[in-house]
Amino acid sequence: MKIIHAKDYADMSRKAANIISAQVILKPDCVLGLATGTTPIGAYHQLIDWYKKGDVDFSQVKTYNLDEYRGLTHEDPQSYHYFMNKEFFSGINIDLANTHVPDGANPDAEAACKAYDKMVADAGYPDLQLLGIGRNGHIGFNEPADAFSKGTHCVDLTESTIEANSRLFEKEEDVPRQAYTMGVQTIMNARMILMVANGKNKAQAVHDMCFGPVAPSCPASILQLHANCVVVADDEALSLCEGQY
Ligand code: PGA
């Protein structure tokens, strides 16, 4: 695991965007695994800026998002599909036919997850997988559990995730209780992992991810076993890791 220290959110976002843009420049038809959440928004906006300046071209890039709420259509403003269009895809020259998010509107969880796993496998898995981390150490919607998950599957969200995500909904009752998420094994198949984290409320999770035991009680800890995992985190998120890297 390589840990890159950033001063603050803006610095973290620029450093992450630099790594993603280097990937796209080196391999214009690369496969990117993408993440939603508040943390990656700054990196997405920075990439839009560089695209507009002519520095990076997304015309051949394919993307696969980590997860989607179960029961939301792609047009629902709370869906991750909608989020990706709003925060990233609408600002760059990506072909929307090359962007993929699990189909939350398919009520047949098994079929939806199987189809998504096949799509990601057929694409050869991401060259670079961008990740955020939950306060409870989750990656995608792989919540703390007794075992690491494998392929894409349907999960019940934990109370802590529902509460954390309720800030983006009018009422906590509106937060969907289930999601379809890539499994930990699918995530580990990416050739490079780029984890971004900022803020004090991520400090414990970042510490456990980087220096705790590799255990499904902190799903992100599995990244210690990945051959090419880069963590870009700010001062506050790294505050419990001082002197350890
Ligand atoms: P956040 O979410 O970026 O909104 O903090 C990260 C996550 O839960 O994976």
Short mmCIF file of C-alpha atoms and ligand atoms in Angstrom, two decimals:
data_model
loop_
_atom_site.label_atom_id
_atom_site.label_comp_id
_atom_site.label_asym_id
_atom_site.label_seq_id
_atom_site.Cartn_x
_atom_site.Cartn_y
_atom_site.Cartn_z
CA MET A 1 0.00 0.00 0.00
CA LYS A 2 1.39 3.38 -0.91
CA ILE A 3 0.10 6.26 1.21
CA ILE A 4 0.17 9.75 -0.29
CA HIS A 5 -0.40 12.57 2.16
CA ALA A 6 -2.48 15.51 0.94
CA LYS A 7 -2.86 18.80 2.78
CA ASP A 8 -6.60 19.10 2.45
CA TYR A 9 -9.59 18.13 0.29
CA ALA A 10 -8.54 20.28 -2.68
CA ASP A 11 -5.02 18.84 -2.64
CA MET A 12 -6.36 15.27 -2.29
CA SER A 13 -8.71 15.86 -5.24
CA ARG A 14 -5.98 17.23 -7.51
CA LYS A 15 -3.57 14.41 -6.65
CA ALA A 16 -6.26 11.77 -7.32
CA ALA A 17 -7.26 13.48 -10.57
CA ASN A 18 -3.60 13.51 -11.64
CA ILE A 19 -3.36 9.74 -11.14
CA ILE A 20 -6.62 9.09 -13.06
CA SER A 21 -5.63 11.41 -15.87
CA ALA A 22 -2.21 9.72 -16.14
CA GLN A 23 -4.02 6.38 -16.50
CA VAL A 24 -6.21 7.75 -19.32
CA ILE A 25 -3.24 9.36 -21.09
CA LEU A 26 -1.17 6.16 -20.87
CA LYS A 27 -4.06 3.95 -22.05
CA PRO A 28 -6.79 5.97 -23.82
CA ASP A 29 -9.13 2.95 -24.05
CA CYS A 30 -8.71 2.01 -20.40
CA VAL A 31 -11.40 0.64 -18.09
CA LEU A 32 -12.07 2.80 -15.03
CA GLY A 33 -13.93 1.55 -11.98
CA LEU A 34 -15.68 4.55 -10.48
CA ALA A 35 -17.20 5.48 -7.14
CA THR A 36 -19.92 7.80 -5.90
CA GLY A 37 -20.06 9.64 -2.57
CA THR A 38 -18.90 13.10 -1.61
CA THR A 39 -15.18 12.30 -1.54
CA PRO A 40 -14.49 11.81 -5.28
CA ILE A 41 -16.52 14.84 -6.46
CA GLY A 42 -13.50 17.18 -6.30
CA ALA A 43 -11.43 14.79 -8.44
CA TYR A 44 -14.26 14.47 -10.99
CA HIS A 45 -14.59 18.26 -11.24
CA GLN A 46 -10.82 18.64 -11.64
CA LEU A 47 -10.87 16.09 -14.49
CA ILE A 48 -13.71 18.02 -16.17
CA ASP A 49 -11.57 21.15 -15.96
CA TRP A 50 -8.56 19.40 -17.55
CA TYR A 51 -10.80 17.89 -20.24
CA LYS A 52 -12.09 21.38 -21.10
CA LYS A 53 -8.51 22.62 -21.34
CA GLY A 54 -7.77 19.81 -23.81
CA ASP A 55 -5.45 17.89 -21.50
CA VAL A 56 -7.35 14.59 -21.26
CA ASP A 57 -9.64 12.74 -23.65
CA PHE A 58 -12.28 10.27 -22.42
CA SER A 59 -13.72 9.31 -25.82
CA GLN A 60 -12.48 5.71 -25.64
CA VAL A 61 -12.75 5.15 -21.88
CA LYS A 62 -15.16 2.57 -20.42
CA THR A 63 -16.44 2.93 -16.87
CA TYR A 64 -18.02 0.54 -14.35
CA ASN A 65 -19.42 1.95 -11.13
CA LEU A 66 -19.20 0.10 -7.86
CA ASP A 67 -22.79 0.15 -6.75
CA GLU A 68 -26.38 1.32 -7.03
CA TYR A 69 -29.34 1.53 -4.69
CA ARG A 70 -31.85 -1.26 -5.23
CA GLY A 71 -35.23 0.02 -6.40
CA LEU A 72 -34.09 3.29 -7.99
CA THR A 73 -34.28 3.82 -11.74
CA HIS A 74 -31.42 5.47 -13.61
CA GLU A 75 -33.51 8.63 -13.92
CA ASP A 76 -34.11 8.94 -10.17
CA PRO A 77 -32.16 11.99 -8.93
CA GLN A 78 -31.02 9.95 -5.89
CA SER A 79 -29.62 7.13 -8.02
CA TYR A 80 -25.88 6.74 -8.45
CA HIS A 81 -26.40 6.61 -12.20
CA TYR A 82 -27.87 10.13 -12.03
CA PHE A 83 -25.04 11.26 -9.72
CA MET A 84 -22.38 10.11 -12.17
CA ASN A 85 -24.01 11.95 -15.08
CA LYS A 86 -24.36 15.11 -13.02
CA GLU A 87 -20.94 15.19 -11.35
CA PHE A 88 -18.75 13.75 -14.09
CA PHE A 89 -20.05 12.31 -17.37
CA SER A 90 -21.98 15.39 -18.50
CA GLY A 91 -18.77 17.44 -18.25
CA ILE A 92 -16.49 15.20 -20.34
CA ASN A 93 -16.52 13.60 -23.79
CA ILE A 94 -17.25 10.08 -22.64
CA ASP A 95 -19.64 7.97 -24.76
CA LEU A 96 -22.53 7.30 -22.34
CA ALA A 97 -22.92 3.85 -23.94
CA ASN A 98 -19.51 3.06 -22.41
CA THR A 99 -20.62 3.93 -18.87
CA HIS A 100 -22.09 1.25 -16.62
CA VAL A 101 -23.82 1.19 -13.24
CA PRO A 102 -25.58 -1.86 -11.72
CA ASP A 103 -29.26 -1.90 -12.68
CA GLY A 104 -31.00 -0.90 -9.45
CA ALA A 105 -34.37 -0.94 -11.22
CA ASN A 106 -34.17 -4.70 -11.85
CA PRO A 107 -36.04 -6.29 -8.92
CA ASP A 108 -34.42 -9.66 -9.68
CA ALA A 109 -31.31 -9.17 -7.57
CA GLU A 110 -29.62 -12.36 -8.67
CA ALA A 111 -30.07 -11.63 -12.37
CA ALA A 112 -29.01 -7.98 -12.02
CA CYS A 113 -25.85 -8.89 -10.08
CA LYS A 114 -24.90 -11.79 -12.35
CA ALA A 115 -25.32 -9.61 -15.44
CA TYR A 116 -23.13 -6.90 -13.93
CA ASP A 117 -20.38 -9.34 -12.95
CA LYS A 118 -20.33 -10.68 -16.49
CA MET A 119 -20.07 -7.16 -17.93
CA VAL A 120 -17.14 -6.25 -15.69
CA ALA A 121 -15.40 -9.58 -16.40
CA ASP A 122 -15.99 -9.26 -20.17
CA ALA A 123 -14.39 -5.80 -20.04
CA GLY A 124 -11.30 -7.41 -18.46
CA TYR A 125 -11.77 -5.71 -15.05
CA PRO A 126 -10.73 -2.11 -14.33
CA ASP A 127 -7.23 -0.86 -15.06
CA LEU A 128 -7.86 1.55 -12.21
CA GLN A 129 -10.53 1.32 -9.54
CA LEU A 130 -11.35 4.52 -7.64
CA LEU A 131 -12.69 3.94 -4.12
CA GLY A 132 -13.95 5.93 -1.16
CA ILE A 133 -14.17 4.48 2.34
CA GLY A 134 -17.14 4.42 4.69
CA ARG A 135 -16.77 5.46 8.33
CA ASN A 136 -17.24 1.78 9.13
CA GLY A 137 -14.52 0.70 6.69
CA HIS A 138 -16.85 -0.31 3.87
CA ILE A 139 -15.79 -0.24 0.21
CA GLY A 140 -18.57 0.00 -2.36
CA PHE A 141 -21.44 -1.20 -0.20
CA ASN A 142 -19.44 -4.10 1.20
CA GLU A 143 -20.28 -3.56 4.84
CA PRO A 144 -18.42 -5.07 7.83
CA ALA A 145 -19.28 -8.78 7.88
CA ASP A 146 -18.06 -12.20 8.95
CA ALA A 147 -16.51 -12.94 5.57
CA PHE A 148 -15.23 -11.02 2.54
CA SER A 149 -17.74 -10.95 -0.30
CA LYS A 150 -16.87 -12.17 -3.77
CA GLY A 151 -18.91 -11.09 -6.80
CA THR A 152 -21.64 -8.47 -7.26
CA HIS A 153 -24.45 -9.05 -4.77
CA CYS A 154 -27.41 -7.47 -3.03
CA VAL A 155 -26.70 -6.05 0.44
CA ASP A 156 -28.72 -4.73 3.35
CA LEU A 157 -27.21 -1.38 4.28
CA THR A 158 -26.11 -0.95 7.90
CA GLU A 159 -27.69 1.66 10.16
CA SER A 160 -24.43 3.65 10.12
CA THR A 161 -24.41 3.79 6.30
CA ILE A 162 -28.11 4.70 6.14
CA GLU A 163 -27.50 7.47 8.63
CA ALA A 164 -24.36 8.71 6.80
CA ASN A 165 -26.18 8.73 3.45
CA SER A 166 -29.34 10.36 4.79
CA ARG A 167 -27.68 13.77 4.42
CA LEU A 168 -28.28 13.43 0.70
CA PHE A 169 -32.01 12.64 1.08
CA GLU A 170 -34.87 14.72 2.41
CA LYS A 171 -35.66 12.24 5.19
CA GLU A 172 -33.78 9.24 6.59
CA GLU A 173 -36.81 7.04 5.71
CA ASP A 174 -36.17 7.87 2.03
CA VAL A 175 -32.73 6.19 2.00
CA PRO A 176 -33.06 2.81 0.24
CA ARG A 177 -32.32 -0.10 2.57
CA GLN A 178 -30.63 -2.28 -0.04
CA ALA A 179 -28.08 -1.91 -2.81
CA TYR A 180 -26.34 -3.92 -5.50
CA THR A 181 -22.58 -3.73 -5.10
CA MET A 182 -19.47 -5.15 -6.69
CA GLY A 183 -17.98 -7.67 -4.29
CA VAL A 184 -14.58 -7.44 -2.64
CA GLN A 185 -13.13 -10.02 -5.02
CA THR A 186 -14.32 -8.03 -8.05
CA ILE A 187 -12.72 -4.91 -6.60
CA MET A 188 -9.46 -6.77 -5.94
CA ASN A 189 -9.35 -7.82 -9.62
CA ALA A 190 -8.62 -4.21 -10.64
CA ARG A 191 -5.00 -3.77 -11.68
CA MET A 192 -4.64 -0.59 -9.64
CA ILE A 193 -6.67 0.71 -6.71
CA LEU A 194 -6.89 4.42 -5.93
CA MET A 195 -8.47 5.07 -2.53
CA VAL A 196 -9.39 8.65 -1.59
CA ALA A 197 -10.28 9.79 1.93
CA ASN A 198 -10.61 13.08 3.71
CA GLY A 199 -11.79 14.43 7.03
CA LYS A 200 -11.61 13.47 10.69
CA ASN A 201 -14.63 11.18 10.50
CA LYS A 202 -12.61 8.83 8.25
CA ALA A 203 -9.49 8.74 10.47
CA GLN A 204 -10.31 5.49 12.31
CA ALA A 205 -11.39 3.71 9.12
CA VAL A 206 -8.22 4.86 7.31
CA HIS A 207 -6.06 3.67 10.20
CA ASP A 208 -7.78 0.26 10.30
CA MET A 209 -7.60 -0.06 6.50
CA CYS A 210 -3.86 0.62 6.40
CA PHE A 211 -2.59 -0.77 9.71
CA GLY A 212 -5.28 -2.96 11.26
CA PRO A 213 -5.58 -6.72 10.76
CA VAL A 214 -6.83 -7.86 7.34
CA ALA A 215 -10.34 -8.81 8.40
CA PRO A 216 -13.89 -8.57 7.01
CA SER A 217 -14.85 -6.45 10.05
CA CYS A 218 -13.03 -3.69 8.09
CA PRO A 219 -13.64 -4.61 4.42
CA ALA A 220 -11.11 -2.01 3.18
CA SER A 221 -8.31 -3.80 5.08
CA ILE A 222 -8.18 -6.36 2.24
CA LEU A 223 -6.52 -3.65 0.16
CA GLN A 224 -3.32 -4.30 2.16
CA LEU A 225 -3.07 -7.48 0.06
CA HIS A 226 -3.45 -5.69 -3.29
CA ALA A 227 -0.21 -5.43 -5.29
CA ASN A 228 -0.86 -1.87 -6.47
CA CYS A 229 -2.99 0.13 -4.05
CA VAL A 230 -2.50 3.87 -3.60
CA VAL A 231 -4.22 5.76 -0.77
CA VAL A 232 -4.50 9.53 -1.19
CA ALA A 233 -5.72 11.01 2.08
CA ASP A 234 -5.66 14.39 3.74
CA ASP A 235 -4.15 15.49 7.05
CA GLU A 236 -7.30 14.81 9.04
CA ALA A 237 -7.97 11.37 7.55
CA LEU A 238 -4.35 10.38 8.27
CA SER A 239 -4.35 11.84 11.80
CA LEU A 240 -4.35 8.40 13.51
CA CYS A 241 -1.58 7.06 11.22
CA GLU A 242 1.15 9.52 12.18
CA GLY A 243 4.60 7.93 12.39
CA GLN A 244 3.37 4.69 10.79
CA TYR A 245 4.08 5.39 7.14
P1 PGA B 1 -18.38 9.60 1.13
O1 PGA B 1 -18.69 8.06 1.09
O2 PGA B 1 -17.37 9.86 0.06
O3 PGA B 1 -19.68 10.27 0.86
O4 PGA B 1 -17.84 9.89 2.49
C1 PGA B 1 -17.66 7.14 0.96
C2 PGA B 1 -18.21 5.75 1.08
O5 PGA B 1 -19.14 5.55 1.89
O6 PGA B 1 -17.72 4.86 0.39
#
